[in-house]
Coordinates of C-alpha atoms and ligand atoms in Angstrom, one line a residue:
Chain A
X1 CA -4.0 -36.3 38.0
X2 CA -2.2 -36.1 34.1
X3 CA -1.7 -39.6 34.3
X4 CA -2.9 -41.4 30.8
X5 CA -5.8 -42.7 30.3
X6 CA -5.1 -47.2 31.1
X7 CA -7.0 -47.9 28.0
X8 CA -4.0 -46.4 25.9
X9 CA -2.5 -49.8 26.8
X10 CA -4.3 -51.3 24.3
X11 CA -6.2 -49.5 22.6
X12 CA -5.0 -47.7 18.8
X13 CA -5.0 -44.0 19.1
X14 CA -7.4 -42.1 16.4
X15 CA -5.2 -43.0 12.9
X16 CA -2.6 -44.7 14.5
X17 CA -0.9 -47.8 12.8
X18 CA -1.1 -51.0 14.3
X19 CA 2.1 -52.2 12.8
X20 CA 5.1 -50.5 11.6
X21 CA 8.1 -52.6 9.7
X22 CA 11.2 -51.8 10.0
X23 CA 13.9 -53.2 7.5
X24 CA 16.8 -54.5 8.6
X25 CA 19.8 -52.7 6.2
X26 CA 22.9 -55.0 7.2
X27 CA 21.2 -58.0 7.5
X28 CA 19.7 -60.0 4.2
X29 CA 16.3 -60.8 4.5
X30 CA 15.2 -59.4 7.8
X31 CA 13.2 -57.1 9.5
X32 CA 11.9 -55.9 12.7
X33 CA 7.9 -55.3 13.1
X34 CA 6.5 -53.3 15.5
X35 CA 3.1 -54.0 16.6
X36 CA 1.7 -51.4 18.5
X37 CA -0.6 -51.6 21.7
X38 CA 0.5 -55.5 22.0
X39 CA 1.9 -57.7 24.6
X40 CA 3.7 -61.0 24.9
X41 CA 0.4 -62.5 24.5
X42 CA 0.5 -61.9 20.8
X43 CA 4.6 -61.6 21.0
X44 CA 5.5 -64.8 22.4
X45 CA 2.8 -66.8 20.3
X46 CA 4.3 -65.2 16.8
X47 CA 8.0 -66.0 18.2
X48 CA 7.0 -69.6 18.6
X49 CA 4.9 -70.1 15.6
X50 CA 7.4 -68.6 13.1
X51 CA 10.7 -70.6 14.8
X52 CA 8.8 -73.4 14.0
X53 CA 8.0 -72.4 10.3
X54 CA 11.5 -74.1 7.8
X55 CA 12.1 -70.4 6.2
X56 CA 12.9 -69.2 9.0
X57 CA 16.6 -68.3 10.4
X58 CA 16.2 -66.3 12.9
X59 CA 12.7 -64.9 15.2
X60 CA 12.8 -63.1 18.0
X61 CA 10.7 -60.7 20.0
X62 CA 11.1 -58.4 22.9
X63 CA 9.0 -55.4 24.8
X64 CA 11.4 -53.2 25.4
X65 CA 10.4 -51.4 27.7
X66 CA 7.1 -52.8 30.0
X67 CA 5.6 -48.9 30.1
X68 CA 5.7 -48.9 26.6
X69 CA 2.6 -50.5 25.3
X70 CA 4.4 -52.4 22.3
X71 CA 6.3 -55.7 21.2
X72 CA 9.2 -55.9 18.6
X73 CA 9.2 -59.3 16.7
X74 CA 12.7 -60.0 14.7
X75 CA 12.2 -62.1 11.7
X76 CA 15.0 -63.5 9.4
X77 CA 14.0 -65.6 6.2
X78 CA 15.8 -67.9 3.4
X79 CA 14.9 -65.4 1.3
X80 CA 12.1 -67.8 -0.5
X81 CA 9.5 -65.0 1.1
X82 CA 10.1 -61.8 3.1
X83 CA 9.7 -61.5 6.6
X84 CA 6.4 -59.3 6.6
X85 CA 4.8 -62.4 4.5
X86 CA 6.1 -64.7 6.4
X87 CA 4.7 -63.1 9.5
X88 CA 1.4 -62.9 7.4
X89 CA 1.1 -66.7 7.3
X90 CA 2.0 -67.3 10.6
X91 CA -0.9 -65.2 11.6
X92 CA -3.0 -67.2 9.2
X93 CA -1.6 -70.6 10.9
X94 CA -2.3 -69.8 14.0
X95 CA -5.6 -68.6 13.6
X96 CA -6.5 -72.1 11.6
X97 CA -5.2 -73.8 15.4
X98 CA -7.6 -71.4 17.1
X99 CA -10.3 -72.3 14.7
X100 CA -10.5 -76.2 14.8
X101 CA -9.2 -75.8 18.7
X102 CA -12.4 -73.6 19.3
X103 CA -14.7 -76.2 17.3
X104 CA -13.4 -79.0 19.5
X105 CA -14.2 -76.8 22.6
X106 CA -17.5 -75.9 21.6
X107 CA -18.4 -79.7 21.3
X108 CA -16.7 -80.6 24.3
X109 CA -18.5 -78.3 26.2
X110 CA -22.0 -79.5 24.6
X111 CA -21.2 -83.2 25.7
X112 CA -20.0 -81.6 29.5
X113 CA -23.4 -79.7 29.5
X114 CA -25.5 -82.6 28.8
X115 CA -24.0 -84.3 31.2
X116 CA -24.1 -82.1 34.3
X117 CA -27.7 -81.1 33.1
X118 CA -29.0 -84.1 33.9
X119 CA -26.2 -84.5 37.1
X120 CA -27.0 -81.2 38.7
X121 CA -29.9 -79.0 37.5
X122 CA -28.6 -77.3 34.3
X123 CA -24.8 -76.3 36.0
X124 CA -22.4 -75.9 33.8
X125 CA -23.0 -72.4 32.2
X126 CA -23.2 -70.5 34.9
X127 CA -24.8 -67.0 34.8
X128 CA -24.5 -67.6 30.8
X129 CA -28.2 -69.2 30.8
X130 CA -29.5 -68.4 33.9
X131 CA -31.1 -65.2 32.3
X132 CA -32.3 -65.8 29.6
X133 CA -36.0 -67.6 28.7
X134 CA -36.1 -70.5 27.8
X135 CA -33.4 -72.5 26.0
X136 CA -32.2 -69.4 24.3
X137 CA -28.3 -68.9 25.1
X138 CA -26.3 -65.6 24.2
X139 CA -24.8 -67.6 21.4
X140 CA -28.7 -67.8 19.7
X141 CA -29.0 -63.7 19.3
Chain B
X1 CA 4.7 -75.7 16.7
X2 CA 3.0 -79.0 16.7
X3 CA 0.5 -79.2 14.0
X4 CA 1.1 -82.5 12.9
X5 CA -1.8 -83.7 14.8
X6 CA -4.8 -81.8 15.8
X7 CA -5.5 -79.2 18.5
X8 CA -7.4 -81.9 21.3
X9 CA -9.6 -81.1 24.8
X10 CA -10.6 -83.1 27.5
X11 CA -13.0 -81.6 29.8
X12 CA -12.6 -83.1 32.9
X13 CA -15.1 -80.9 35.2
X14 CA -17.7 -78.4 34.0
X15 CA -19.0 -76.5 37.0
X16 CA -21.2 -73.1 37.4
X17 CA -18.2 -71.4 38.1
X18 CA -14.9 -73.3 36.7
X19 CA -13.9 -75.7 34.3
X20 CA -11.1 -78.4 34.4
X21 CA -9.8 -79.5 30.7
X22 CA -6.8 -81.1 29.3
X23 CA -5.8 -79.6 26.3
X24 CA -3.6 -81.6 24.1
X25 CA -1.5 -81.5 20.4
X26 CA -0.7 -77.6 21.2
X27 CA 2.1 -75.5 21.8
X28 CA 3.2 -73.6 25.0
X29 CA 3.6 -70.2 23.5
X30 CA -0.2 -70.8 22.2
X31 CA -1.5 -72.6 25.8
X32 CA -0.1 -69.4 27.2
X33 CA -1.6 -67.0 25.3
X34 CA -4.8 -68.8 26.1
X35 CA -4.1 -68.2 29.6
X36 CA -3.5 -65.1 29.2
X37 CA -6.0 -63.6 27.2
X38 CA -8.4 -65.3 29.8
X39 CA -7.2 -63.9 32.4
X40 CA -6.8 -60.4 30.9
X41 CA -8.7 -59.6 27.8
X42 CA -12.2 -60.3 28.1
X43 CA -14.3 -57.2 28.6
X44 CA -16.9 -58.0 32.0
X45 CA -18.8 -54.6 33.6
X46 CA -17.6 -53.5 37.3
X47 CA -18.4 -50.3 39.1
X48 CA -16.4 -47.7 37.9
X49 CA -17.2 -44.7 39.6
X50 CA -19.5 -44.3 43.0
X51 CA -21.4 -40.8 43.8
X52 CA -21.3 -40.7 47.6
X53 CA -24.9 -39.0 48.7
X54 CA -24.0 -39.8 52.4
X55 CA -21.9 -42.4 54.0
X56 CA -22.0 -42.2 57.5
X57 CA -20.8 -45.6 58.0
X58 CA -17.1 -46.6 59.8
X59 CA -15.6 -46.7 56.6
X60 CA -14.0 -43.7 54.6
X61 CA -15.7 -43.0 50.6
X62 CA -12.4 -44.0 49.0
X63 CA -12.8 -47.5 50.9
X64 CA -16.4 -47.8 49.8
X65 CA -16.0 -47.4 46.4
X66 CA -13.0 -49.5 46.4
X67 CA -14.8 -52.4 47.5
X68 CA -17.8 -51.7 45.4
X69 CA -15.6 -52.1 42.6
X70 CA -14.7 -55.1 43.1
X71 CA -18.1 -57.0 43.4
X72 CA -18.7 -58.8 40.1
X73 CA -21.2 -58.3 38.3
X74 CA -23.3 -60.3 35.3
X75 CA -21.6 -59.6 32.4
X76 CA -23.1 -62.0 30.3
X77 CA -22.6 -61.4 26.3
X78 CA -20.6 -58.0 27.7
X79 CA -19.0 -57.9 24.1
X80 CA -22.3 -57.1 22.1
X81 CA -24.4 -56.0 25.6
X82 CA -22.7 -53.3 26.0
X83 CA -20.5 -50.3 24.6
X84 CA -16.8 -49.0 25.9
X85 CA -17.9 -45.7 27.4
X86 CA -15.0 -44.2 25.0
X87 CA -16.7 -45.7 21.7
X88 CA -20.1 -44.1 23.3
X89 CA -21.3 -41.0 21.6
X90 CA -23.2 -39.9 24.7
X91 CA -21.8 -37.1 26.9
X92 CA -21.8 -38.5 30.1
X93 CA -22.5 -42.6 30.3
X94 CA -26.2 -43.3 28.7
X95 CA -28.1 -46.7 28.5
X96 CA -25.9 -48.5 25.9
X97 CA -22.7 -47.7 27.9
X98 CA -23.3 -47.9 31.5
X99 CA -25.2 -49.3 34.2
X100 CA -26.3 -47.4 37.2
X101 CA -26.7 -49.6 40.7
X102 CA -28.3 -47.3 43.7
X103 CA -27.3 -48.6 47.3
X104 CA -29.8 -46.6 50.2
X105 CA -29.3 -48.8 53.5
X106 CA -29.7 -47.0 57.0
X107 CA -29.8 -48.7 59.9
X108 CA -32.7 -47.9 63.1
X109 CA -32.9 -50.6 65.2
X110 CA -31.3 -50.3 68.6
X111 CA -28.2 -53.0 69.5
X112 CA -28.4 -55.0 66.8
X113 CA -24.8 -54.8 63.7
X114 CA -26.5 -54.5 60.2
X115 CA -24.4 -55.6 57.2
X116 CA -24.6 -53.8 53.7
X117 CA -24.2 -56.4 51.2
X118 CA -24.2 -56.7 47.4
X119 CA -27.8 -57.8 47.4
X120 CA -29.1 -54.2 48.8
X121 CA -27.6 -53.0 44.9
X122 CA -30.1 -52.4 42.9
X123 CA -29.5 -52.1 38.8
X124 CA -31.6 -48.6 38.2
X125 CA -33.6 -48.4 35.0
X126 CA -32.0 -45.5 32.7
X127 CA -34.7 -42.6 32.4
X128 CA -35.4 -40.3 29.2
X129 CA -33.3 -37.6 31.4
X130 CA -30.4 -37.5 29.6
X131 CA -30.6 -35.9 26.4
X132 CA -30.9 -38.2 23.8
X133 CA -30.0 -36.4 21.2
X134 CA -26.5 -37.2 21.2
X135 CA -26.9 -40.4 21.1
X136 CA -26.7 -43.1 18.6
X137 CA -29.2 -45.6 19.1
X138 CA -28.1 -49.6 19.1
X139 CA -29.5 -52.9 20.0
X140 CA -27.0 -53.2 22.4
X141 CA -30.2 -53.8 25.4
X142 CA -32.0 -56.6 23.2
X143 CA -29.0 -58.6 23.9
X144 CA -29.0 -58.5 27.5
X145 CA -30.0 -61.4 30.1
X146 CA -32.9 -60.4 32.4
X147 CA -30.1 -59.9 35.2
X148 CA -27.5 -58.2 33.6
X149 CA -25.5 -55.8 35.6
X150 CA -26.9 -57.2 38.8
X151 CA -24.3 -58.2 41.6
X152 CA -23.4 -62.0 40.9
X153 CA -25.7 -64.6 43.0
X154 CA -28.0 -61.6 43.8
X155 CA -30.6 -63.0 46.3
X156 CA -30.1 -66.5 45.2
X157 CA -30.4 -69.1 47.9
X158 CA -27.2 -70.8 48.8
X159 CA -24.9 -68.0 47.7
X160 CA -23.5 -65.7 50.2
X161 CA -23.3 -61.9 49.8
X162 CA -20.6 -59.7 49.4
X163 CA -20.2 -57.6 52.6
X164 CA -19.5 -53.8 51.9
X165 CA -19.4 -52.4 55.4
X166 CA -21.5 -52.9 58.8
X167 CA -23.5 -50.4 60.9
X168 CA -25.1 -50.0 63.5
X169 CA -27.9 -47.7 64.6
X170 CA -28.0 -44.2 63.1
X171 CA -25.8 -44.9 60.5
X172 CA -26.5 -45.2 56.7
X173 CA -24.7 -45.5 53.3
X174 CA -26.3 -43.4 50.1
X175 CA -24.5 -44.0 46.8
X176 CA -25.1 -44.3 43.2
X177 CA -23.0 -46.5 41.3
X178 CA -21.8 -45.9 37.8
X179 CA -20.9 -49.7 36.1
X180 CA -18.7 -49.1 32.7
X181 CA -17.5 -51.9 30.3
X182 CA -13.6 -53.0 30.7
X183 CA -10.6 -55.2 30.8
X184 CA -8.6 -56.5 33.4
X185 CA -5.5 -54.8 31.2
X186 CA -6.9 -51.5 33.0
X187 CA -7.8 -53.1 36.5
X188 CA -8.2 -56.4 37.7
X189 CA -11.3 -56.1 38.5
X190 CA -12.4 -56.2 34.9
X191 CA -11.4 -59.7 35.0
X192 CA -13.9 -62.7 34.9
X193 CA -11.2 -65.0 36.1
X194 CA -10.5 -65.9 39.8
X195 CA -7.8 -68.1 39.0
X196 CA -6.4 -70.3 35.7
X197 CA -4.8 -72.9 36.3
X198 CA -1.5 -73.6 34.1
X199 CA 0.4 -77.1 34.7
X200 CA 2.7 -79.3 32.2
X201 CA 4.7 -82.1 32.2
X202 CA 4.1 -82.8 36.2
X203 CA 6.6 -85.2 36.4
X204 CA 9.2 -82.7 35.4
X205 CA 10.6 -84.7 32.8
X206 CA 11.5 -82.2 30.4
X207 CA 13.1 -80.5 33.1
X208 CA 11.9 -76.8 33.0
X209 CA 11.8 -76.4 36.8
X210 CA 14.6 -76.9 39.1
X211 CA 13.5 -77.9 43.0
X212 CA 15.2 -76.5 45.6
X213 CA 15.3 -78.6 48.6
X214 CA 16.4 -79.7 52.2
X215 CA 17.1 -83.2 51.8
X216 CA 14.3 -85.2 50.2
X217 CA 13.1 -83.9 46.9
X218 CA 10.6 -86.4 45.9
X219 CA 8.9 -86.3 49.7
X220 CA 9.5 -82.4 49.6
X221 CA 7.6 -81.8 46.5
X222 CA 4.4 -83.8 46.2
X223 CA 3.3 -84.5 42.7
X224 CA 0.1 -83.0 42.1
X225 CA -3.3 -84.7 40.5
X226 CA -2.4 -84.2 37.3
X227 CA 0.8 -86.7 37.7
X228 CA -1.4 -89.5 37.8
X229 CA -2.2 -89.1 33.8
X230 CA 1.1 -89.0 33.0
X231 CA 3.9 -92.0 33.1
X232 CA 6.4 -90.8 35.6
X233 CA 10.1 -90.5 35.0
X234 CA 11.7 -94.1 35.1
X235 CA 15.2 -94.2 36.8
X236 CA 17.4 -94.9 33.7
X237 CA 15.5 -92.7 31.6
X238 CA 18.1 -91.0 29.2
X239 CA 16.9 -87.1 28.7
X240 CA 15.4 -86.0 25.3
X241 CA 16.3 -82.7 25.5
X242 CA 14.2 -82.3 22.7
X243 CA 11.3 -82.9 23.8
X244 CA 8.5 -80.6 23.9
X245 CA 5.8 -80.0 26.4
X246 CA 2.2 -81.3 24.8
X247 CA 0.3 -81.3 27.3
X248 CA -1.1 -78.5 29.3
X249 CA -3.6 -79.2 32.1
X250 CA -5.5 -75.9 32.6
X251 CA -8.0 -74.7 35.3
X252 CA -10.4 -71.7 34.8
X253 CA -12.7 -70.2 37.7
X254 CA -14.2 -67.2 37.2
X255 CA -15.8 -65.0 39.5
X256 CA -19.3 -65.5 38.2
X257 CA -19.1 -62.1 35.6
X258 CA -18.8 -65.0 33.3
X259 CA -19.9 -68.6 32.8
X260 CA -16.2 -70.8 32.6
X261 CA -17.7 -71.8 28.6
X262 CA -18.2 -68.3 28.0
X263 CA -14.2 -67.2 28.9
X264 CA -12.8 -70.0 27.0
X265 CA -14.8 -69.5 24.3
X266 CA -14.4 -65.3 24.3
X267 CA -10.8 -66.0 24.9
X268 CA -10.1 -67.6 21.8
X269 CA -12.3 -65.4 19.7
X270 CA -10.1 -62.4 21.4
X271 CA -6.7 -64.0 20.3
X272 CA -8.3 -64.7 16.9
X273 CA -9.3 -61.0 16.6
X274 CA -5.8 -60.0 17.7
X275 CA -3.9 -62.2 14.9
X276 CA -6.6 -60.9 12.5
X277 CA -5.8 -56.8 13.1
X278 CA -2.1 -57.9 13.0
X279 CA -2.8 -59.1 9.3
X280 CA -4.5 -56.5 8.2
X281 CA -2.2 -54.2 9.6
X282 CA 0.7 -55.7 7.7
X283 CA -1.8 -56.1 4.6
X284 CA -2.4 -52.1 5.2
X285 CA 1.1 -51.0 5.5
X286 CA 3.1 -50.9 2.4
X287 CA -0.4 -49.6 0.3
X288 CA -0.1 -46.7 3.0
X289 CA 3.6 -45.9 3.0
X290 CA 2.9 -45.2 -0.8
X291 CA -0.6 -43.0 -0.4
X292 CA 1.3 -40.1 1.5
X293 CA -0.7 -38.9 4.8
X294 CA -3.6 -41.4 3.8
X295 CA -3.8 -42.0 7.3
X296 CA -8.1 -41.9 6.9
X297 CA -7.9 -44.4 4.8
X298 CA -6.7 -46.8 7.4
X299 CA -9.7 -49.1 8.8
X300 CA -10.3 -49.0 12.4
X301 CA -9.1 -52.4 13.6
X302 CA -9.0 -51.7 17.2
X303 CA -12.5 -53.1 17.5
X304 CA -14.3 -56.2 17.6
X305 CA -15.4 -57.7 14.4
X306 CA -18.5 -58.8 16.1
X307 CA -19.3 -60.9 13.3
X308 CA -16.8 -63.5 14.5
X309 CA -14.1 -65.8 12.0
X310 CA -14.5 -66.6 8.7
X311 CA -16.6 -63.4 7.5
X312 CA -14.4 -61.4 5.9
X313 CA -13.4 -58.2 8.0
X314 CA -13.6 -55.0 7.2
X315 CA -12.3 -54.5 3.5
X316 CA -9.7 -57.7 4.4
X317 CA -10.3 -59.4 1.3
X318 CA -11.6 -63.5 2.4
X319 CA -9.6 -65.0 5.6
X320 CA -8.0 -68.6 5.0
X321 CA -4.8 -70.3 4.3
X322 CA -4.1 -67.8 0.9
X323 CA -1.9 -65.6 2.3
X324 CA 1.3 -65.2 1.2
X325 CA 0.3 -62.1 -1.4
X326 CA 3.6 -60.6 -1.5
X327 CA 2.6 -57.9 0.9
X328 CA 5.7 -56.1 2.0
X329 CA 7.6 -57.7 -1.2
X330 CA 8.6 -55.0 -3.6
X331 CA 8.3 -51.3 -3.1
X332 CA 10.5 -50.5 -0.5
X333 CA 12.0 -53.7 0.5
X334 CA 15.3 -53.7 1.1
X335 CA 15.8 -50.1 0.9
X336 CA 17.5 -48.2 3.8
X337 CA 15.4 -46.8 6.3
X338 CA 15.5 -45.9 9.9
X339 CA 18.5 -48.0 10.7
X340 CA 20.4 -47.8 14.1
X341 CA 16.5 -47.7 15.4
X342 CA 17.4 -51.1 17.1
X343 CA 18.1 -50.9 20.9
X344 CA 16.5 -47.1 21.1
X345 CA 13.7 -46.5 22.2
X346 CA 11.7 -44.9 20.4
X347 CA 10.1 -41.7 22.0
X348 CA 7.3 -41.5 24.3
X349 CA 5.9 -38.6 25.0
X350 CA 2.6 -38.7 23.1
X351 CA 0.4 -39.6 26.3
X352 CA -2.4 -37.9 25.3
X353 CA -4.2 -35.6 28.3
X354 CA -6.5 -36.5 30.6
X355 CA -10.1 -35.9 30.8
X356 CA -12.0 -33.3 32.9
X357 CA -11.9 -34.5 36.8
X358 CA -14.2 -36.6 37.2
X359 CA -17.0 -36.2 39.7
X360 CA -17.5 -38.7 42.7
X361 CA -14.8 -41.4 43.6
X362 CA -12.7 -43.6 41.2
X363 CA -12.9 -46.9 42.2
X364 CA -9.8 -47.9 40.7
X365 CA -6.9 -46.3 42.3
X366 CA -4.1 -48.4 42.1
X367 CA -1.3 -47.1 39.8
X368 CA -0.9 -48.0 36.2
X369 CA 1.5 -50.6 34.9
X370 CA 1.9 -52.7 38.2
X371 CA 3.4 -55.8 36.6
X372 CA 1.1 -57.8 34.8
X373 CA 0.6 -61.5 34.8
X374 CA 3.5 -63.6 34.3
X375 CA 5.6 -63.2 31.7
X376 CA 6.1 -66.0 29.3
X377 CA 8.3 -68.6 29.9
X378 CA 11.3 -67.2 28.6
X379 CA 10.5 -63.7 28.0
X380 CA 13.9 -62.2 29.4
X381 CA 14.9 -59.6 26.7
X382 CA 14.4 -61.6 23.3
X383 CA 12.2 -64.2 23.7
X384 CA 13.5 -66.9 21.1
X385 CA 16.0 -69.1 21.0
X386 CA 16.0 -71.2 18.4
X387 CA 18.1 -74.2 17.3
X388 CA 19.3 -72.0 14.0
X389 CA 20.2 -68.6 15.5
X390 CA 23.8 -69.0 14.0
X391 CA 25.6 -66.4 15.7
X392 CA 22.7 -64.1 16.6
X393 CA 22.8 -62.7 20.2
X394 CA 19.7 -63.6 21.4
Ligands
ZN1 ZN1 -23.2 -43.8 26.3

């Protein structure tokens, strides 16, 4: 009856920050981000991609509590760039993999289609073409 | 992770409903997230809520629209198709942000068991009775398929229907079905996957898995398919316990909401979109620590960019590898603040209210936070360990 709405789960509240850094005071070069309305999707990925990044000494991340819709990622540098940077080009790496590994998809799935066209009767997308007229596909709007 | 070479797929089988590929040259952490944001982050429509007219049938209202529910249907291009009903300016659901299905089956004839399947839903067209005023027009309805909303396989020979209930003489079932936009994050039925499939190193020569056994292990635990691509484990091999998985041999079926092409593909625009509000987030934060209680000026990046990569996002300044901009450097850095705030938790209690009851039964009513997918390997408390951690208790 008052319980939340789900979608607070993931989505931002009306002005609410998606990130929030926290410094660390005793420890050189190192701070704690909190990304808000995440999971270990986005968590784990960052851990993996900054450990394997040379600047860093130290990543980390942890959802504290699973009712609480947010991640905590611990990042310690050499000091050659600050955490929140560093964090920032990780982001910027992984979304470079992403790229080229959604450009090698797409063509895979072009050869796959061609192939089961002729194989069985235009299988292969699914409810994605049926649809439509023609050849148009979602992807031509 | 490995970047050396680059990211590489093998399809192996491409089916209406499920594709087999190989992906190769990528990191677990990022082969999970794939996973993962298939299997829970790609919006599809479901029935939401179900106004019982009459329901005479064996089965209680709560059971009907429970099982209504969970009948997929075509969600095709659901990301520009279709609005959240939360985004939706309407008052209560309009054209751009629901679909309405009407179900009228009665049952007259003597002796015989009638079944109510998903192919007596029909997808209603929206009248001009709801006011229109309030509404802000879109073109979210040029960019639907034909069959949009419709129960998947919908009288198409060769594909069975979904029965709801059965009846018998004297009996019917009236309902009118309201279909909303969603994730599987809020129920699984929002999900266009009916299974991923996640394998490495089948062999187990990297050692990640332990088998438990009786007496036999290698008769006990028959390799799978996938071990056939892969050189098995020689007897003398020493272990590289350095090694790293490379290899992930992946699995998607979906439950026809979805083509298999159109969750990979969504999927890794999704995780793209995620990474991209976490940059601009941390591009955002230090400007708005220093413009006091500038919260408006703050970009909504909860959304889609529906313009997809490479265009640059609202007020981001151009994508690509130019980042390090000494965002976060200076102001501020360094300086005390909020210490100790490690190991609290911070407080909670900001769940907003809920809405006005709604009318008519929820078709979702299992409760919330019922253990998500697996966690990532590893995921106890902190989830790194790295070669470097010096000390750090991890
Ligand atoms: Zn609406």
């Amino acid at each position: 009856m008052n319980a939340p709405n789900r979608y607070e789960l993931y989505v931002l509240e009306e002005g609410e920050r998606p990130v929030e850094i926290i410094e660390d005071t005793k420890i050189p070069n190192a701070a704690t981000i909190k990304v808000v309305k995440q999971d270990h999707t986005l968590g784990n990925l960052l851990r993996a991609q900054l450990l394997a990044m040379p600047q860093v000494l130290f990543a980390g991340y942890k959802v504290p509590h699973p009712l609480q819709p947010h991640f905590l990622i611990k990042v310690q540098t050499d000091g050659t760039i600050t955490p929140t940077a560093l964090l920032e080009q990780a982001c910027t790496k992984i979304i470079g993999t992403i790229a080229s590994l959604e450009a090698t998809f797409k063509k895979e799935f072009q050869m796959s289609n061609i192939g089961a066209a002729v194989a069985e009767d235009a299988y292969g997308t699914g409810a994605t073409t049926s649809g439509f007229p023609g050849d148009r596909d979602y992807l031509d709007f | 992770m490995s970047q050396e070479k680059d990211p590489h797929v093998r399809i192996q089988e491409l089916k209406k409903d499920k594709v087999k590929f190989v992906l190769e040259n990528v990191d677990l952490a990022l082969a999970n997230s794939i996973r993962r944001v298939m299997m829970a982050d790609i919006p599809t429509i479901a029935i939401d809520m179900v106004e019982i007219e009459s329901n005479t049938t064996v089965l209680p209202d709560e059971f009907i629209a429970h099982r209504l529910g969970q009948i997929p249907l075509v969600s095709t291009n659901c990301d520009e198709a279709i609005r959240y009903t939360r985004d939706c300016t309407c008052m209560d659901g309009c054209k751009y942000c629901t679909v309405i299905l009407n179900l009228n089956v009665a049952c007259n004839e003597e002796g015989k068991t009638m079944m109510i399947t998903s192919n007596h839903l029909e997808v209603a067209l929206w009248g001009e009775e709801v006011d229109q005023s309030m509404i802000t027009a879109g073109d979210e309805l040029s960019k639907r398929p034909d069959n949009f909303g419709q129960p998947v396989g919908k009288d198409e020979i060769g594909v069975e229907p979904i029965l709801i209930t059965k009846i018998r003489k004297g009996m019917e079932l009236k309902v009118r079905c309201v279909a909303k936009k969603g994730i599987a994050k809020e129920h699984a039925k929002w999900s266009p996957c009916s299974a991923v499939g996640f394998e490495y190193d089948p062999h187990n020569r990297l050692r990640h898995t332990t088998y438990w056994f009786e007496s036999d292990e290698r008769a006990e635990w028959p390799l799978s398919d996938n071990a056939q691509l892969e050189e098995p484990v020689k007897e003398d091999e020493p272990f590289d316990y350095n090694a790293k998985p490379t290899r992930f041999y992946m699995d998607v079926e979906t439950d026809g909401s979805l083509g298999p092409q159109e969750v990979v593909l969504k999927g890794l625009q999704e995780l793209q979109t995620k990474l991209a509000n976490l940059v601009l987030g941390l591009k955002q934060e230090p400007e708005a620590e220093m413009a006091t209680g500038a919260d408006q000026s703050l970009p909504q990046t909860n959304g889609h960019p529906t313009a997809g990569w490479g265009a640059p996002a609202a007020g981001a300044g151009g994508w690509g590898q130019t980042s390090p901009n000494g965002t976060g450097a200076g102001a501020g850095w360094g300086s005390p603040v909020a210490a100790g705030a490690w190991g609290g938790s911070p407080g909670t209690s900001n769940w907003s209210a809920p809405p006005a009851a709604p009318t008519g039964w929820g078709t979702s009513p299992a409760p919330a936070g019922s253990g998500w997918s697996p966690r990532p390997p590893g995921s106890a408390g902190w989830g790194g360990s790295s070669p470097q951690q010096a000390g750090w208790n991890v």
